[in-house]
Coordinates of C-alpha atoms and ligand atoms in Angstrom, one line a residue:
M1 CA 102.6 85.8 129.8
T2 CA 99.7 86.5 132.0
S3 CA 96.2 85.4 131.5
T4 CA 93.2 84.6 133.5
E5 CA 92.8 81.2 131.8
E6 CA 95.5 78.7 131.3
N7 CA 94.4 78.1 127.7
T8 CA 94.3 81.7 126.5
P9 CA 96.6 82.0 123.5
W10 CA 99.8 83.8 124.4
W11 CA 99.3 86.6 121.9
R12 CA 96.2 87.8 123.7
S13 CA 98.2 89.0 126.6
A14 CA 101.8 89.2 125.5
V15 CA 104.4 91.9 126.0
I16 CA 106.2 92.1 122.6
Y17 CA 109.5 93.9 122.2
Q18 CA 110.2 95.5 118.8
V19 CA 113.8 95.0 117.6
Y20 CA 115.0 97.4 114.9
P21 CA 117.9 95.1 113.8
R22 CA 120.1 97.8 112.3
S23 CA 120.2 99.6 115.6
F24 CA 119.9 97.0 118.3
A25 CA 123.5 95.5 118.6
D26 CA 126.4 95.2 116.2
G27 CA 128.0 91.8 116.6
N28 CA 130.7 91.9 113.9
G29 CA 131.9 95.5 114.3
D30 CA 130.9 96.9 110.9
G31 CA 128.7 99.5 112.5
T32 CA 125.3 97.9 111.5
G33 CA 123.3 95.9 114.1
D34 CA 123.0 92.3 113.1
I35 CA 121.8 88.9 114.1
A36 CA 125.0 88.1 115.9
G37 CA 124.6 91.1 118.1
L38 CA 121.0 90.3 118.8
R39 CA 121.8 86.7 119.7
A40 CA 124.5 87.9 122.1
R41 CA 122.0 90.2 123.8
L42 CA 118.9 88.0 123.9
G43 CA 119.6 87.6 127.6
H44 CA 118.7 91.3 128.1
L45 CA 115.3 90.6 126.6
A46 CA 114.7 87.5 128.5
G47 CA 115.8 89.3 131.7
L48 CA 113.6 92.2 130.9
G49 CA 110.6 89.9 131.0
V50 CA 109.0 90.2 127.6
D51 CA 107.2 87.3 125.9
A52 CA 108.2 87.8 122.3
L53 CA 110.3 89.8 119.8
W54 CA 109.0 91.5 116.7
L55 CA 111.9 92.0 114.3
S56 CA 111.7 94.8 111.7
P57 CA 112.8 93.5 108.3
W58 CA 116.1 91.6 108.0
Y59 CA 115.6 90.5 104.4
V60 CA 117.9 91.1 101.5
S61 CA 117.5 94.8 100.8
P62 CA 119.3 97.8 99.4
L63 CA 117.9 99.6 102.5
A64 CA 116.3 102.4 100.5
D65 CA 113.7 102.4 103.3
G66 CA 115.5 100.8 106.2
G67 CA 114.7 97.2 104.9
Y68 CA 111.0 97.8 104.1
D69 CA 112.3 97.5 100.5
V70 CA 112.7 93.7 100.1
A71 CA 114.7 92.2 97.3
D72 CA 114.5 88.6 98.5
Y73 CA 111.7 87.5 100.9
R74 CA 113.4 84.2 101.6
D75 CA 116.8 85.3 102.7
V76 CA 118.5 87.6 105.2
D77 CA 120.6 90.5 104.1
P78 CA 124.3 89.8 104.5
A79 CA 124.6 93.1 106.5
F80 CA 122.5 91.3 109.2
G81 CA 123.9 87.8 108.8
T82 CA 122.8 84.5 107.2
L83 CA 119.6 82.4 107.0
D84 CA 121.4 79.9 109.2
E85 CA 121.9 82.6 111.8
A86 CA 118.3 83.6 111.6
A87 CA 117.3 80.0 112.2
A88 CA 119.7 79.8 115.1
L89 CA 118.3 83.0 116.6
I90 CA 114.8 81.6 116.5
G91 CA 116.1 78.5 118.3
D92 CA 117.9 80.6 120.9
A93 CA 114.9 82.7 121.5
H94 CA 112.6 79.7 121.9
A95 CA 115.1 78.2 124.3
L96 CA 114.7 81.3 126.4
G97 CA 111.0 81.2 126.2
L98 CA 110.8 84.1 123.7
R99 CA 108.6 83.9 120.6
V100 CA 109.7 85.5 117.4
I101 CA 107.5 87.6 115.0
V102 CA 109.0 88.6 111.7
D103 CA 108.0 91.6 109.6
L104 CA 106.3 90.9 106.3
V105 CA 106.1 93.6 103.6
P106 CA 103.5 92.6 101.1
N107 CA 102.4 95.9 99.6
H108 CA 105.7 96.5 97.8
C109 CA 109.1 95.1 97.3
S110 CA 112.4 96.6 96.3
E111 CA 113.2 97.8 92.8
Q112 CA 116.0 95.2 93.1
H113 CA 113.6 92.3 93.5
P114 CA 114.3 90.0 90.5
W115 CA 110.6 90.0 89.4
F116 CA 110.6 93.8 89.2
Q117 CA 113.9 93.8 87.4
A118 CA 112.5 91.3 85.0
A119 CA 109.4 93.5 84.5
L120 CA 111.6 96.5 83.7
T121 CA 113.6 94.5 81.2
A122 CA 110.6 92.9 79.6
G123 CA 109.2 96.3 78.5
P124 CA 105.7 97.7 78.0
G125 CA 102.9 95.2 77.6
A126 CA 104.9 92.2 78.8
P127 CA 103.2 89.8 81.2
E128 CA 106.1 90.4 83.7
R129 CA 104.7 93.9 84.2
E130 CA 101.3 92.6 85.3
L131 CA 102.8 91.7 88.7
F132 CA 103.1 95.4 89.4
H133 CA 101.0 98.5 88.5
F134 CA 102.6 99.7 85.3
R135 CA 100.5 102.3 83.3
A136 CA 101.0 104.7 80.4
G137 CA 101.3 108.3 81.5
R138 CA 98.8 111.1 80.8
G139 CA 99.5 114.1 78.6
P140 CA 100.3 114.2 74.9
Q141 CA 103.6 112.4 75.4
G142 CA 102.6 110.4 78.4
E143 CA 104.8 112.7 80.4
L144 CA 102.4 113.0 83.4
P145 CA 101.7 110.4 86.0
P146 CA 98.7 108.1 85.3
N147 CA 96.7 109.5 88.3
D148 CA 97.0 112.0 91.1
W149 CA 98.0 109.7 93.9
Q150 CA 100.7 111.0 96.2
S151 CA 103.4 108.8 97.8
H152 CA 103.5 108.8 101.6
F153 CA 107.1 109.9 101.4
G154 CA 106.3 113.0 99.3
G155 CA 105.8 113.6 95.6
P156 CA 103.8 111.6 93.1
A157 CA 103.2 107.9 93.7
W158 CA 104.4 107.1 90.2
Q159 CA 107.9 106.8 88.7
Q160 CA 108.6 106.8 85.0
T161 CA 110.8 104.2 83.5
A162 CA 113.3 104.6 80.7
D163 CA 110.8 103.3 78.2
G164 CA 108.2 105.9 79.2
A165 CA 105.8 103.7 81.2
W166 CA 105.1 104.5 84.9
Y167 CA 104.9 102.3 87.9
L168 CA 103.1 102.8 91.2
H169 CA 104.9 103.2 94.5
M170 CA 102.9 104.3 97.5
F171 CA 106.2 104.8 99.3
A172 CA 109.7 105.5 97.9
P173 CA 110.3 105.0 94.1
E174 CA 112.6 102.1 95.1
Q175 CA 109.5 100.4 96.5
P176 CA 107.2 99.3 93.6
D177 CA 103.7 98.2 94.7
W178 CA 102.7 94.6 93.9
N179 CA 99.6 94.0 91.9
W180 CA 97.5 91.9 94.3
E181 CA 95.0 91.1 91.6
H182 CA 97.6 88.8 90.0
P183 CA 97.4 85.2 91.2
E184 CA 101.1 84.7 91.1
V185 CA 101.6 87.5 93.7
R186 CA 99.1 85.8 95.9
A187 CA 100.7 82.4 95.5
E188 CA 104.1 83.9 96.1
F189 CA 103.2 85.4 99.4
L190 CA 101.5 82.2 100.6
S191 CA 104.8 80.5 99.8
V192 CA 106.8 83.1 101.7
L193 CA 104.5 82.7 104.7
R194 CA 105.2 78.9 104.6
F195 CA 108.9 79.5 104.3
W196 CA 109.2 81.4 107.5
L197 CA 106.6 79.3 109.4
D198 CA 108.6 76.2 108.5
L199 CA 111.7 77.9 109.8
G200 CA 109.9 78.3 113.1
V201 CA 108.7 81.8 113.4
D202 CA 105.7 82.4 115.7
G203 CA 104.0 85.1 113.6
F204 CA 104.1 88.0 111.3
R205 CA 103.8 91.8 111.6
I206 CA 102.1 92.9 108.4
D207 CA 103.3 96.2 106.9
V208 CA 100.7 98.6 105.7
T209 CA 98.0 95.9 106.0
D210 CA 95.3 97.9 104.3
H211 CA 97.1 99.0 101.1
L212 CA 97.4 95.7 99.2
V213 CA 94.3 96.0 97.1
K214 CA 93.6 99.2 95.1
E215 CA 90.3 100.4 93.7
D216 CA 89.5 99.2 90.2
G217 CA 90.8 101.5 87.6
L218 CA 93.0 103.4 90.0
P219 CA 90.8 106.5 90.0
D220 CA 92.1 109.9 90.9
T221 CA 91.6 111.0 94.5
A222 CA 90.4 114.4 93.4
G223 CA 86.7 114.1 92.9
H224 CA 86.7 110.7 94.6
H225 CA 84.1 111.4 97.2
H226 CA 83.5 108.1 98.9
T227 CA 85.6 106.5 101.5
P228 CA 88.0 104.7 101.7
H229 CA 90.7 106.3 99.5
P230 CA 91.1 104.4 96.3
W231 CA 94.5 103.1 97.4
R232 CA 93.6 101.5 100.7
D233 CA 91.1 99.5 102.7
Q234 CA 89.4 97.9 99.7
E235 CA 87.0 95.1 100.3
G236 CA 89.2 92.6 98.4
V237 CA 92.0 92.8 101.0
H238 CA 90.0 90.8 103.4
D239 CA 90.0 87.7 101.1
I240 CA 93.8 87.9 101.2
Y241 CA 93.9 87.8 104.9
R242 CA 91.4 85.0 105.1
S243 CA 93.6 82.9 102.9
W244 CA 96.6 83.8 105.1
R245 CA 94.8 82.9 108.2
A246 CA 93.7 79.6 106.8
L247 CA 97.3 78.8 106.0
L248 CA 98.6 79.9 109.5
D249 CA 96.0 77.8 111.2
E250 CA 97.4 74.7 109.5
Y251 CA 100.5 75.2 111.8
T252 CA 100.6 74.2 115.5
G253 CA 101.9 76.5 118.1
E254 CA 99.6 79.5 118.3
R255 CA 101.2 81.4 115.4
T256 CA 99.8 84.9 115.0
F257 CA 99.4 88.0 112.8
V258 CA 99.7 91.6 113.9
A259 CA 98.5 94.3 111.5
E260 CA 100.0 97.7 111.0
L261 CA 96.8 99.5 110.5
W262 CA 96.3 103.3 110.6
E263 CA 92.5 103.1 110.4
E264 CA 90.5 105.7 112.3
D265 CA 87.0 104.2 111.8
P266 CA 86.6 101.6 114.6
Q267 CA 84.1 99.5 112.6
R268 CA 86.5 99.3 109.6
F269 CA 89.4 98.6 111.9
A270 CA 87.6 95.7 113.6
R271 CA 86.9 94.1 110.2
Y272 CA 90.5 93.1 109.9
L273 CA 90.3 91.3 113.3
R274 CA 87.4 89.1 112.5
A275 CA 87.8 85.5 113.7
D276 CA 89.0 84.2 110.3
E277 CA 91.3 87.1 109.5
L278 CA 94.1 88.7 111.6
H279 CA 94.6 88.2 115.3
T280 CA 95.7 91.7 116.5
A281 CA 96.5 95.2 115.1
F282 CA 98.6 98.0 116.5
N283 CA 96.6 100.6 118.4
F284 CA 97.8 103.9 117.0
P285 CA 95.1 106.1 118.5
L286 CA 96.8 105.7 121.8
L287 CA 100.2 106.7 120.4
R288 CA 98.5 109.8 118.8
S289 CA 96.7 110.8 122.0
P290 CA 97.9 113.7 124.1
W291 CA 98.9 113.1 127.7
D292 CA 95.5 114.1 129.0
A293 CA 93.1 112.1 131.1
D294 CA 90.0 112.7 129.1
A295 CA 91.7 112.0 125.8
L296 CA 93.4 108.8 127.0
R297 CA 90.2 107.7 128.6
S298 CA 88.3 108.1 125.4
V299 CA 91.0 106.3 123.4
I300 CA 90.9 103.4 125.8
D301 CA 87.2 103.1 125.8
A302 CA 87.0 103.4 122.0
T303 CA 89.7 100.8 121.6
L304 CA 88.1 98.3 123.8
A305 CA 84.7 98.9 122.2
A306 CA 86.1 98.4 118.7
H307 CA 87.9 95.2 119.7
A308 CA 84.8 93.9 121.5
L309 CA 82.9 94.0 118.2
V310 CA 85.0 91.0 117.0
G311 CA 86.3 89.5 120.3
A312 CA 89.9 90.5 119.5
P313 CA 92.4 91.6 122.2
A314 CA 93.6 95.2 122.1
T315 CA 97.2 96.2 121.8
W316 CA 98.9 99.2 123.4
V317 CA 101.8 100.9 121.6
L318 CA 103.6 104.0 122.8
S319 CA 106.5 104.2 120.2
N320 CA 107.9 102.5 117.2
H321 CA 110.5 103.0 114.5
D322 CA 108.3 105.4 112.6
T323 CA 107.2 107.8 115.3
T324 CA 108.8 110.3 117.6
R325 CA 109.9 108.6 120.8
H326 CA 107.3 109.2 123.5
V327 CA 109.8 110.6 126.1
T328 CA 110.1 113.5 123.7
R329 CA 106.5 113.7 122.7
Y330 CA 105.4 113.8 126.4
G331 CA 108.0 116.4 127.2
R332 CA 106.5 118.9 124.7
A333 CA 103.8 121.5 125.4
D334 CA 101.6 119.8 122.8
T335 CA 101.8 116.1 123.6
S336 CA 99.7 114.8 120.8
Y337 CA 101.2 113.2 117.7
D338 CA 100.2 113.3 114.1
F339 CA 103.0 112.5 111.7
D340 CA 103.7 116.2 111.5
R341 CA 107.4 115.8 112.4
A342 CA 108.3 118.8 110.3
A343 CA 106.0 121.1 112.3
R344 CA 107.1 119.8 115.6
H345 CA 110.8 119.2 115.0
G346 CA 113.0 121.1 117.4
L347 CA 110.2 122.4 119.7
P348 CA 111.2 122.8 123.3
V349 CA 111.2 119.5 125.2
D350 CA 111.3 119.0 128.9
L351 CA 113.0 115.6 129.0
P352 CA 112.7 115.0 132.7
L353 CA 109.0 115.6 132.4
G354 CA 108.7 113.4 129.3
T355 CA 110.6 110.6 131.1
R356 CA 108.4 110.8 134.1
R357 CA 105.3 110.6 132.0
A358 CA 106.8 107.7 130.0
R359 CA 107.2 105.8 133.2
A360 CA 103.6 106.4 134.1
A361 CA 102.5 105.5 130.6
A362 CA 104.3 102.2 130.9
L363 CA 102.3 101.3 134.0
L364 CA 99.1 102.4 132.3
T365 CA 99.6 100.4 129.2
L366 CA 101.0 97.3 130.9
A367 CA 97.9 97.2 133.1
L368 CA 95.3 97.6 130.3
P369 CA 93.6 94.6 128.8
G370 CA 95.4 92.9 125.9
S371 CA 99.0 92.9 124.8
T372 CA 101.6 95.7 124.9
Y373 CA 104.5 96.6 122.7
V374 CA 107.8 97.9 123.9
Y375 CA 110.0 99.6 121.2
Q376 CA 113.7 99.0 121.7
G377 CA 115.1 101.7 124.0
D378 CA 111.7 102.4 125.6
E379 CA 113.0 100.4 128.6
L380 CA 116.0 102.6 128.8
G381 CA 114.1 105.9 128.6
L382 CA 115.7 106.9 125.3
W383 CA 114.4 110.1 123.7
E384 CA 114.2 111.2 120.1
V385 CA 117.5 112.4 118.8
E386 CA 116.5 115.6 117.1
D387 CA 119.8 117.3 116.4
I388 CA 121.0 114.9 113.7
P389 CA 123.2 116.8 111.2
D390 CA 121.3 116.9 108.0
H391 CA 124.1 115.2 106.0
L392 CA 123.8 112.1 108.3
R393 CA 120.0 111.8 107.8
Q394 CA 119.1 108.5 106.0
D395 CA 115.4 108.3 106.0
P396 CA 113.9 108.7 102.5
T397 CA 111.2 111.0 103.8
W398 CA 113.9 113.6 104.5
L399 CA 115.0 113.7 100.8
R400 CA 111.6 113.1 99.3
S401 CA 110.1 115.9 101.2
G402 CA 112.9 118.3 100.1
G403 CA 114.2 118.5 103.6
V404 CA 110.9 119.6 105.1
D405 CA 110.3 116.4 107.0
R406 CA 113.3 115.5 109.2
G407 CA 112.3 111.8 108.9
R408 CA 112.5 109.0 111.3
D409 CA 116.2 108.6 112.0
G410 CA 115.8 110.2 115.4
C411 CA 114.0 107.1 116.8
R412 CA 116.4 104.7 115.1
V413 CA 119.7 105.7 116.8
P414 CA 121.8 102.7 117.9
L415 CA 121.2 101.5 121.5
P416 CA 123.6 102.2 124.3
W417 CA 124.7 99.1 126.0
A418 CA 127.7 99.9 128.2
G419 CA 130.8 101.9 128.7
A420 CA 132.0 105.5 128.8
E421 CA 132.9 105.9 125.2
Q422 CA 130.6 106.1 122.1
P423 CA 129.1 104.0 120.7
F424 CA 128.5 102.8 124.3
G425 CA 128.8 99.1 123.5
F426 CA 126.6 99.1 120.4
S427 CA 129.6 97.7 118.5
P428 CA 132.3 95.5 119.9
E429 CA 135.6 97.1 120.9
R430 CA 138.0 97.8 118.0
A431 CA 135.1 97.8 115.6
S432 CA 136.1 98.4 112.0
A433 CA 133.4 101.1 111.4
A434 CA 131.4 103.7 113.3
P435 CA 127.7 103.1 113.7
W436 CA 125.6 103.5 110.6
L437 CA 123.9 106.4 112.3
D438 CA 126.6 107.8 114.4
V439 CA 124.6 110.3 116.5
Q440 CA 124.2 108.9 120.0
P441 CA 123.9 111.7 122.5
D442 CA 126.7 111.8 125.1
A443 CA 124.1 111.7 127.8
W444 CA 123.1 108.2 126.8
Q445 CA 126.2 107.0 128.6
A446 CA 124.0 107.2 131.8
L447 CA 121.2 105.4 130.0
S448 CA 123.1 102.3 128.8
V449 CA 121.9 98.9 130.0
A450 CA 125.0 98.5 132.1
A451 CA 124.8 101.9 133.7
Q452 CA 121.1 101.4 134.7
S453 CA 121.3 97.8 135.8
G454 CA 121.3 97.5 139.5
D455 CA 120.1 101.0 140.2
P456 CA 116.6 100.6 141.6
D457 CA 115.6 104.1 140.6
S458 CA 116.6 103.6 137.0
H459 CA 114.2 103.5 134.1
L460 CA 115.4 100.0 133.2
E461 CA 115.0 98.5 136.7
F462 CA 111.5 100.1 136.8
Y463 CA 110.6 98.4 133.5
R464 CA 112.0 95.1 134.8
A465 CA 110.0 95.4 138.0
A466 CA 106.8 96.2 136.0
L467 CA 107.2 93.3 133.6
R468 CA 108.0 90.9 136.5
L469 CA 104.8 92.0 138.3
R470 CA 102.8 91.8 135.1
R471 CA 103.8 88.2 134.8
Q472 CA 102.8 87.4 138.3
E473 CA 99.5 89.2 138.3
G474 CA 97.0 86.7 136.9
G475 CA 94.4 89.4 136.2
L476 CA 96.6 91.4 133.8
G477 CA 96.8 90.9 130.0
D478 CA 93.6 89.8 128.3
G479 CA 90.4 90.1 130.4
P480 CA 88.0 92.6 132.0
M481 CA 88.8 96.0 133.5
D482 CA 86.5 98.3 135.5
W483 CA 86.8 102.0 135.8
Q484 CA 86.6 103.4 139.3
D485 CA 85.2 106.7 138.5
G486 CA 85.0 109.6 140.9
V487 CA 86.9 107.9 143.7
V488 CA 90.2 109.6 143.7
A489 CA 90.1 113.0 141.9
P490 CA 89.4 114.6 138.5
A491 CA 92.0 114.0 135.8
V492 CA 92.9 110.6 137.2
L493 CA 92.6 107.3 135.4
D494 CA 91.7 104.7 137.9
F495 CA 90.7 101.1 137.1
T496 CA 90.7 97.6 138.6
R497 CA 91.6 94.3 137.1
P498 CA 90.8 90.8 138.4
G499 CA 92.7 89.7 141.5
S500 CA 92.3 93.0 143.5
F501 CA 94.7 94.8 141.1
R502 CA 94.2 98.5 140.7
C503 CA 96.0 101.0 138.5
V504 CA 95.9 104.8 139.2
V505 CA 97.4 107.3 136.9
N506 CA 97.5 111.0 138.0
L507 CA 97.3 113.3 135.0
S508 CA 96.2 116.3 137.2
A509 CA 98.6 119.0 138.2
A510 CA 98.5 118.2 142.0
P511 CA 99.3 115.1 144.1
V512 CA 96.2 112.9 144.7
P513 CA 95.4 110.6 147.6
L514 CA 95.5 106.8 146.9
P515 CA 92.3 104.9 147.1
P516 CA 92.0 102.3 149.9
H517 CA 94.6 99.5 149.3
E518 CA 96.4 96.7 151.0
A519 CA 99.7 97.3 149.3
V520 CA 101.6 99.4 146.8
L521 CA 103.0 97.0 144.2
L522 CA 104.9 99.6 142.1
A523 CA 104.9 103.3 141.7
S524 CA 106.4 105.2 138.8
E525 CA 107.6 108.0 141.2
P526 CA 108.1 108.0 144.9
L527 CA 104.9 108.7 146.8
A528 CA 104.9 112.0 148.6
D529 CA 103.3 111.8 152.0
G530 CA 101.4 108.8 150.8
K531 CA 100.0 110.7 147.8
L532 CA 100.5 110.0 144.1
P533 CA 102.4 112.9 142.5
S534 CA 101.4 114.5 139.2
D535 CA 102.3 112.6 136.0
A536 CA 102.8 109.4 138.0
A537 CA 101.1 106.0 138.1
V538 CA 100.8 103.3 140.7
W539 CA 99.8 99.7 140.8
L540 CA 98.0 98.7 144.0
R541 CA 96.7 95.6 145.7
A542 CA 93.2 96.9 146.2
A543 CA 91.5 96.4 149.5
G544 CA 89.0 93.5 149.5
E545 CA 88.0 91.8 146.3
G546 CA 88.9 93.4 143.0
Ligands
NOJ1 C1 105.5 101.0 107.6 C2 106.8 100.8 108.2 O1 106.7 100.7 109.5 C3 107.7 101.9 107.7 O2 108.9 101.9 108.4 C4 107.9 101.8 106.2 O3 108.6 102.9 105.7 C5 106.5 101.8 105.5 N1 105.6 101.0 106.1 C6 106.7 101.3 104.1 O4 107.0 100.0 104.1

């Protein structure tokens, strides 16, 4: 952790590594990543120099949506291990100085959740159904969905049950939405929060933060002319987070919330980060931005301005388990991103260019004020696996979109750890099964942790060096930054941080001279005749006071 003040909470400046447990490391050889595999590899994360882990869901789940369909919020799925192992992992991580953030999925559960099963059995009109959004259908026989809402995974957001009633699912039909107007739902989640806090977790990543409360009456979106949409960002959601924050603040140890929030309006975004609500939220505008100096500059300025409204620290996110890996995005002709995987799938990709830009983007984001997320495999320079055979695709978006959207499997491919044979150390030798998503590219042999370790030019060693420096630089993380406009060249991002630290990113087509400096701390590419090449970044010890 870096901070300008000793007493700054860790989460204002942290580097947080996202673990997608299924694909991180398989300890027991059944082809699925698990807690045993993660515990065995914690040294990689401590050595990398991150401050915390965020674990995508490990709860009991039929995995209809990779674990974002939770059947038991207080236990770990046997595919991943046991609750005792989870507790041991938290202990191991803490012993290594790593905090642990778990994923919380409050908008919906799994259709296998006992309360949903009880609601199905209880039948129309039963109180058990009030915990969810059950409605009669429209049409003479109730054969049409109750309203026109569409699921994010394609098709209507309603599923009809055997007795004719419909229930709401904003994601897959296997993910019924909770009714947050019901006090039992509220009480249950407060209890779940306590359960994991008592087990020692340092915080929660909140799934689809803005969806919990729906507009009264569940009105159609057609003809609904005011914002927000009736299924998101309702005023009532803030009361929920206030109650969560009050509970969290009862605990010692700087526990924290990070919100998954795809909200474009900066004012509305900032409302979730008020002092008595959530601590931080993922910054998706950066992830969507093209690799372009003006675009990135305006995202950075808008981000800092939005967070300044409420005094919250910004976060910087380049990739996660839902989005196309940025090595691939930055290697395309159009480097922007907008969930249009179908339209962009299979477009030409210049991987060396994307990799080069990814290194520069790492230096940029690690130098900006606030905290930064690293998605597993970012540190290895992994790219999106786009040529997955259709029959191996597992993401529900693939099936629900009728094969139009290729889904998110391409960023969830098991990590390469070592060796010359697939699965490159993801599973132990003599594993009983192939990886659950058995599509690692052969070229990942050269990108494994073992293959890159010790090679000073490798992506991994570059990340290690950057994270080491970030820890040493007292002016990084939370705190002020100052643009140094017009000093170097157009299409260059150039800013200073306290402690005479300067970051320069060259997004122009030609090499640019470096500003006056005392030392080069780290460059994403070798300098050419003292100049910073195109699509490269450098950290400098600036001349004089920064
Ligand atoms: C966001 C999660 O990141 C994604 O993986 C999931 O499919 C949806 N929320 C639904 O839970």
